[in-house]
């Protein structure tokens, strides 16, 4: 039964954060004055505290599941299952304004490697310079797309990305966003890109592909994974399945196992 799964310790919003708030919806009623695009960004103060878990669906309708390396090689969710890519926002990679001189910034921070800068260091310097260093909002699409390129070798033009959920994992007090990416590359092509173009693929040990059309097979695969499936992975998988099957059908099937 799913009650033993970490899925039930995760709370997630049930609407697409990318979509414009429509007339007659709860969003229109309660989210007064909200920019419809703000759901896909986070304030710069969260540059190192939030991430995006992305489920990837290939052009031949296969859902990708990544198996992480064993504990001796990877301490983070060792041997666990990921739904493709889990990428955290980074202050340097995602937060700097265009045109920032990295060497000058290194010198100002007293560092030889800018990637070693802490969020607190950069925020302090940003405040001293009147906010000219960091963007006010971190683009979550950019975070997710960077992760897809680094870990799978997928380029931005090869995917249609949608941020679909905000979620909180009560076991670990982690919070983050969930996305679904449809690629124009097949499963075989993505395997090839990962082996030839990816620069940060070491966290994922191997890739497994499940056919989106076979809801029962994927549901059994997920439930059999037990606690090896991260809570955010569960929600990303459900969001991906709901893009192919009806939400009621997916929920009913998962709860019946």
PDB file of N, CA and C in Angstrom, residues 56-59 84-85 142-161 181-201:
ATOM      1  N   UNK A  56      11.258  13.666 -17.165  1.00  0.00           N
ATOM      2  CA  UNK A  56      11.477  13.775 -18.605  1.00  0.00           C
ATOM      3  C   UNK A  56      10.718  12.673 -19.339  1.00  0.00           C
ATOM      4  N   UNK A  57       9.979  13.086 -20.361  1.00  0.00           N
ATOM      5  CA  UNK A  57       9.270  12.157 -21.239  1.00  0.00           C
ATOM      6  C   UNK A  57       9.901  12.265 -22.621  1.00  0.00           C
ATOM      7  N   UNK A  58      10.321  11.148 -23.168  1.00  0.00           N
ATOM      8  CA  UNK A  58      11.007  11.151 -24.462  1.00  0.00           C
ATOM      9  C   UNK A  58      10.014  11.283 -25.610  1.00  0.00           C
ATOM     10  N   UNK A  59      10.544  11.499 -26.804  1.00  0.00           N
ATOM     11  CA  UNK A  59       9.700  11.648 -27.994  1.00  0.00           C
ATOM     12  C   UNK A  59       8.921  10.374 -28.300  1.00  0.00           C
ATOM     13  N   UNK A  84      14.419  11.401 -13.206  1.00  0.00           N
ATOM     14  CA  UNK A  84      15.289  12.114 -14.130  1.00  0.00           C
ATOM     15  C   UNK A  84      16.245  13.068 -13.454  1.00  0.00           C
ATOM     16  N   UNK A  85      15.884  14.347 -13.303  1.00  0.00           N
ATOM     17  CA  UNK A  85      16.857  15.358 -12.894  1.00  0.00           C
ATOM     18  C   UNK A  85      16.344  16.149 -11.697  1.00  0.00           C
ATOM     19  N   UNK A 142      15.292  28.339 -15.991  1.00  0.00           N
ATOM     20  CA  UNK A 142      16.727  28.311 -16.231  1.00  0.00           C
ATOM     21  C   UNK A 142      17.429  27.273 -15.377  1.00  0.00           C
ATOM     22  N   UNK A 143      17.007  27.155 -14.114  1.00  0.00           N
ATOM     23  CA  UNK A 143      17.586  26.151 -13.217  1.00  0.00           C
ATOM     24  C   UNK A 143      17.346  24.745 -13.766  1.00  0.00           C
ATOM     25  N   UNK A 144      16.097  24.460 -14.132  1.00  0.00           N
ATOM     26  CA  UNK A 144      15.755  23.128 -14.640  1.00  0.00           C
ATOM     27  C   UNK A 144      16.464  22.825 -15.955  1.00  0.00           C
ATOM     28  N   UNK A 145      16.499  23.797 -16.855  1.00  0.00           N
ATOM     29  CA  UNK A 145      17.144  23.581 -18.153  1.00  0.00           C
ATOM     30  C   UNK A 145      18.643  23.367 -17.995  1.00  0.00           C
ATOM     31  N   UNK A 146      19.256  24.081 -17.053  1.00  0.00           N
ATOM     32  CA  UNK A 146      20.679  23.869 -16.794  1.00  0.00           C
ATOM     33  C   UNK A 146      20.910  22.436 -16.310  1.00  0.00           C
ATOM     34  N   UNK A 147      20.041  21.955 -15.423  1.00  0.00           N
ATOM     35  CA  UNK A 147      20.169  20.585 -14.942  1.00  0.00           C
ATOM     36  C   UNK A 147      20.012  19.560 -16.043  1.00  0.00           C
ATOM     37  N   UNK A 148      19.059  19.788 -16.941  1.00  0.00           N
ATOM     38  CA  UNK A 148      18.843  18.854 -18.051  1.00  0.00           C
ATOM     39  C   UNK A 148      20.055  18.801 -18.975  1.00  0.00           C
ATOM     40  N   UNK A 149      20.681  19.946 -19.184  1.00  0.00           N
ATOM     41  CA  UNK A 149      21.859  19.962 -20.062  1.00  0.00           C
ATOM     42  C   UNK A 149      23.068  19.339 -19.371  1.00  0.00           C
ATOM     43  N   UNK A 150      23.277  19.685 -18.086  1.00  0.00           N
ATOM     44  CA  UNK A 150      24.443  19.165 -17.382  1.00  0.00           C
ATOM     45  C   UNK A 150      24.361  17.653 -17.164  1.00  0.00           C
ATOM     46  N   UNK A 151      23.184  17.142 -16.820  1.00  0.00           N
ATOM     47  CA  UNK A 151      23.068  15.735 -16.440  1.00  0.00           C
ATOM     48  C   UNK A 151      22.664  14.808 -17.591  1.00  0.00           C
ATOM     49  N   UNK A 152      21.962  15.362 -18.597  1.00  0.00           N
ATOM     50  CA  UNK A 152      21.509  14.517 -19.705  1.00  0.00           C
ATOM     51  C   UNK A 152      22.060  14.937 -21.057  1.00  0.00           C
ATOM     52  N   UNK A 153      22.658  16.118 -21.133  1.00  0.00           N
ATOM     53  CA  UNK A 153      23.125  16.606 -22.426  1.00  0.00           C
ATOM     54  C   UNK A 153      22.011  17.138 -23.304  1.00  0.00           C
ATOM     55  N   UNK A 154      20.820  17.350 -22.731  1.00  0.00           N
ATOM     56  CA  UNK A 154      19.690  17.885 -23.495  1.00  0.00           C
ATOM     57  C   UNK A 154      19.772  19.401 -23.559  1.00  0.00           C
ATOM     58  N   UNK A 155      19.661  19.962 -24.749  1.00  0.00           N
ATOM     59  CA  UNK A 155      19.687  21.409 -24.932  1.00  0.00           C
ATOM     60  C   UNK A 155      18.276  21.989 -24.773  1.00  0.00           C
ATOM     61  N   UNK A 156      18.228  23.288 -24.479  1.00  0.00           N
ATOM     62  CA  UNK A 156      16.945  23.943 -24.203  1.00  0.00           C
ATOM     63  C   UNK A 156      15.956  23.784 -25.351  1.00  0.00           C
ATOM     64  N   UNK A 157      16.447  23.851 -26.597  1.00  0.00           N
ATOM     65  CA  UNK A 157      15.537  23.768 -27.743  1.00  0.00           C
ATOM     66  C   UNK A 157      14.978  22.358 -27.948  1.00  0.00           C
ATOM     67  N   UNK A 158      15.493  21.389 -27.188  1.00  0.00           N
ATOM     68  CA  UNK A 158      15.044  20.005 -27.352  1.00  0.00           C
ATOM     69  C   UNK A 158      13.937  19.616 -26.376  1.00  0.00           C
ATOM     70  N   UNK A 159      13.527  20.533 -25.508  1.00  0.00           N
ATOM     71  CA  UNK A 159      12.511  20.190 -24.509  1.00  0.00           C
ATOM     72  C   UNK A 159      11.438  21.269 -24.427  1.00  0.00           C
ATOM     73  N   UNK A 160      10.232  20.854 -24.051  1.00  0.00           N
ATOM     74  CA  UNK A 160       9.140  21.764 -23.694  1.00  0.00           C
ATOM     75  C   UNK A 160       8.926  21.591 -22.198  1.00  0.00           C
ATOM     76  N   UNK A 161       9.327  22.589 -21.439  1.00  0.00           N
ATOM     77  CA  UNK A 161       9.375  22.486 -19.983  1.00  0.00           C
ATOM     78  C   UNK A 161       8.213  23.228 -19.345  1.00  0.00           C
ATOM     79  N   UNK A 181       9.136  17.771 -18.433  1.00  0.00           N
ATOM     80  CA  UNK A 181       9.786  18.178 -19.682  1.00  0.00           C
ATOM     81  C   UNK A 181       9.536  17.123 -20.751  1.00  0.00           C
ATOM     82  N   UNK A 182       8.940  17.545 -21.846  1.00  0.00           N
ATOM     83  CA  UNK A 182       8.759  16.656 -23.003  1.00  0.00           C
ATOM     84  C   UNK A 182       9.868  16.960 -24.005  1.00  0.00           C
ATOM     85  N   UNK A 183      10.600  15.930 -24.375  1.00  0.00           N
ATOM     86  CA  UNK A 183      11.733  16.112 -25.279  1.00  0.00           C
ATOM     87  C   UNK A 183      11.386  15.654 -26.688  1.00  0.00           C
ATOM     88  N   UNK A 184      12.034  16.275 -27.668  1.00  0.00           N
ATOM     89  CA  UNK A 184      11.867  15.811 -29.048  1.00  0.00           C
ATOM     90  C   UNK A 184      12.900  14.739 -29.388  1.00  0.00           C
ATOM     91  N   UNK A 185      13.667  14.306 -28.376  1.00  0.00           N
ATOM     92  CA  UNK A 185      14.639  13.225 -28.555  1.00  0.00           C
ATOM     93  C   UNK A 185      14.056  11.921 -28.014  1.00  0.00           C
ATOM     94  N   UNK A 186      14.366  10.823 -28.664  1.00  0.00           N
ATOM     95  CA  UNK A 186      13.904   9.515 -28.210  1.00  0.00           C
ATOM     96  C   UNK A 186      14.717   9.065 -26.993  1.00  0.00           C
ATOM     97  N   UNK A 187      14.263   8.004 -26.343  1.00  0.00           N
ATOM     98  CA  UNK A 187      14.991   7.460 -25.200  1.00  0.00           C
ATOM     99  C   UNK A 187      16.408   7.059 -25.604  1.00  0.00           C
ATOM    100  N   UNK A 188      16.544   6.434 -26.762  1.00  0.00           N
ATOM    101  CA  UNK A 188      17.864   6.020 -27.240  1.00  0.00           C
ATOM    102  C   UNK A 188      18.764   7.232 -27.474  1.00  0.00           C
ATOM    103  N   UNK A 189      18.205   8.299 -28.033  1.00  0.00           N
ATOM    104  CA  UNK A 189      18.994   9.506 -28.285  1.00  0.00           C
ATOM    105  C   UNK A 189      19.409  10.172 -26.978  1.00  0.00           C
ATOM    106  N   UNK A 190      18.519  10.191 -25.989  1.00  0.00           N
ATOM    107  CA  UNK A 190      18.863  10.793 -24.698  1.00  0.00           C
ATOM    108  C   UNK A 190      19.982  10.005 -24.025  1.00  0.00           C
ATOM    109  N   UNK A 191      19.933   8.687 -24.120  1.00  0.00           N
ATOM    110  CA  UNK A 191      21.034   7.870 -23.595  1.00  0.00           C
ATOM    111  C   UNK A 191      22.352   8.262 -24.262  1.00  0.00           C
ATOM    112  N   UNK A 192      22.305   8.485 -25.562  1.00  0.00           N
ATOM    113  CA  UNK A 192      23.508   8.869 -26.310  1.00  0.00           C
ATOM    114  C   UNK A 192      24.000  10.243 -25.867  1.00  0.00           C
ATOM    115  N   UNK A 193      23.093  11.222 -25.744  1.00  0.00           N
ATOM    116  CA  UNK A 193      23.483  12.565 -25.314  1.00  0.00           C
ATOM    117  C   UNK A 193      24.104  12.532 -23.919  1.00  0.00           C
ATOM    118  N   UNK A 194      23.535  11.712 -23.054  1.00  0.00           N
ATOM    119  CA  UNK A 194      24.064  11.630 -21.685  1.00  0.00           C
ATOM    120  C   UNK A 194      25.498  11.114 -21.691  1.00  0.00           C
ATOM    121  N   UNK A 195      25.781  10.174 -22.565  1.00  0.00           N
ATOM    122  CA  UNK A 195      27.124   9.590 -22.624  1.00  0.00           C
ATOM    123  C   UNK A 195      28.126  10.475 -23.349  1.00  0.00           C
ATOM    124  N   UNK A 196      27.648  11.384 -24.205  1.00  0.00           N
ATOM    125  CA  UNK A 196      28.564  12.162 -25.039  1.00  0.00           C
ATOM    126  C   UNK A 196      28.574  13.659 -24.738  1.00  0.00           C
ATOM    127  N   UNK A 197      27.487  14.206 -24.178  1.00  0.00           N
ATOM    128  CA  UNK A 197      27.413  15.657 -23.992  1.00  0.00           C
ATOM    129  C   UNK A 197      27.258  16.092 -22.539  1.00  0.00           C
ATOM    130  N   UNK A 198      26.754  15.216 -21.670  1.00  0.00           N
ATOM    131  CA  UNK A 198      26.508  15.607 -20.280  1.00  0.00           C
ATOM    132  C   UNK A 198      27.828  15.858 -19.557  1.00  0.00           C
ATOM    133  N   UNK A 199      27.825  16.860 -18.677  1.00  0.00           N
ATOM    134  CA  UNK A 199      29.042  17.212 -17.935  1.00  0.00           C
ATOM    135  C   UNK A 199      28.960  16.858 -16.454  1.00  0.00           C
ATOM    136  N   UNK A 200      27.745  16.590 -15.945  1.00  0.00           N
ATOM    137  CA  UNK A 200      27.571  16.275 -14.525  1.00  0.00           C
ATOM    138  C   UNK A 200      26.643  15.066 -14.371  1.00  0.00           C
ATOM    139  N   UNK A 201      26.971  13.972 -15.014  1.00  0.00           N
ATOM    140  CA  UNK A 201      26.091  12.801 -15.006  1.00  0.00           C
ATOM    141  C   UNK A 201      26.495  11.759 -13.966  1.00  0.00           C
TER     142      UNK A 201
END
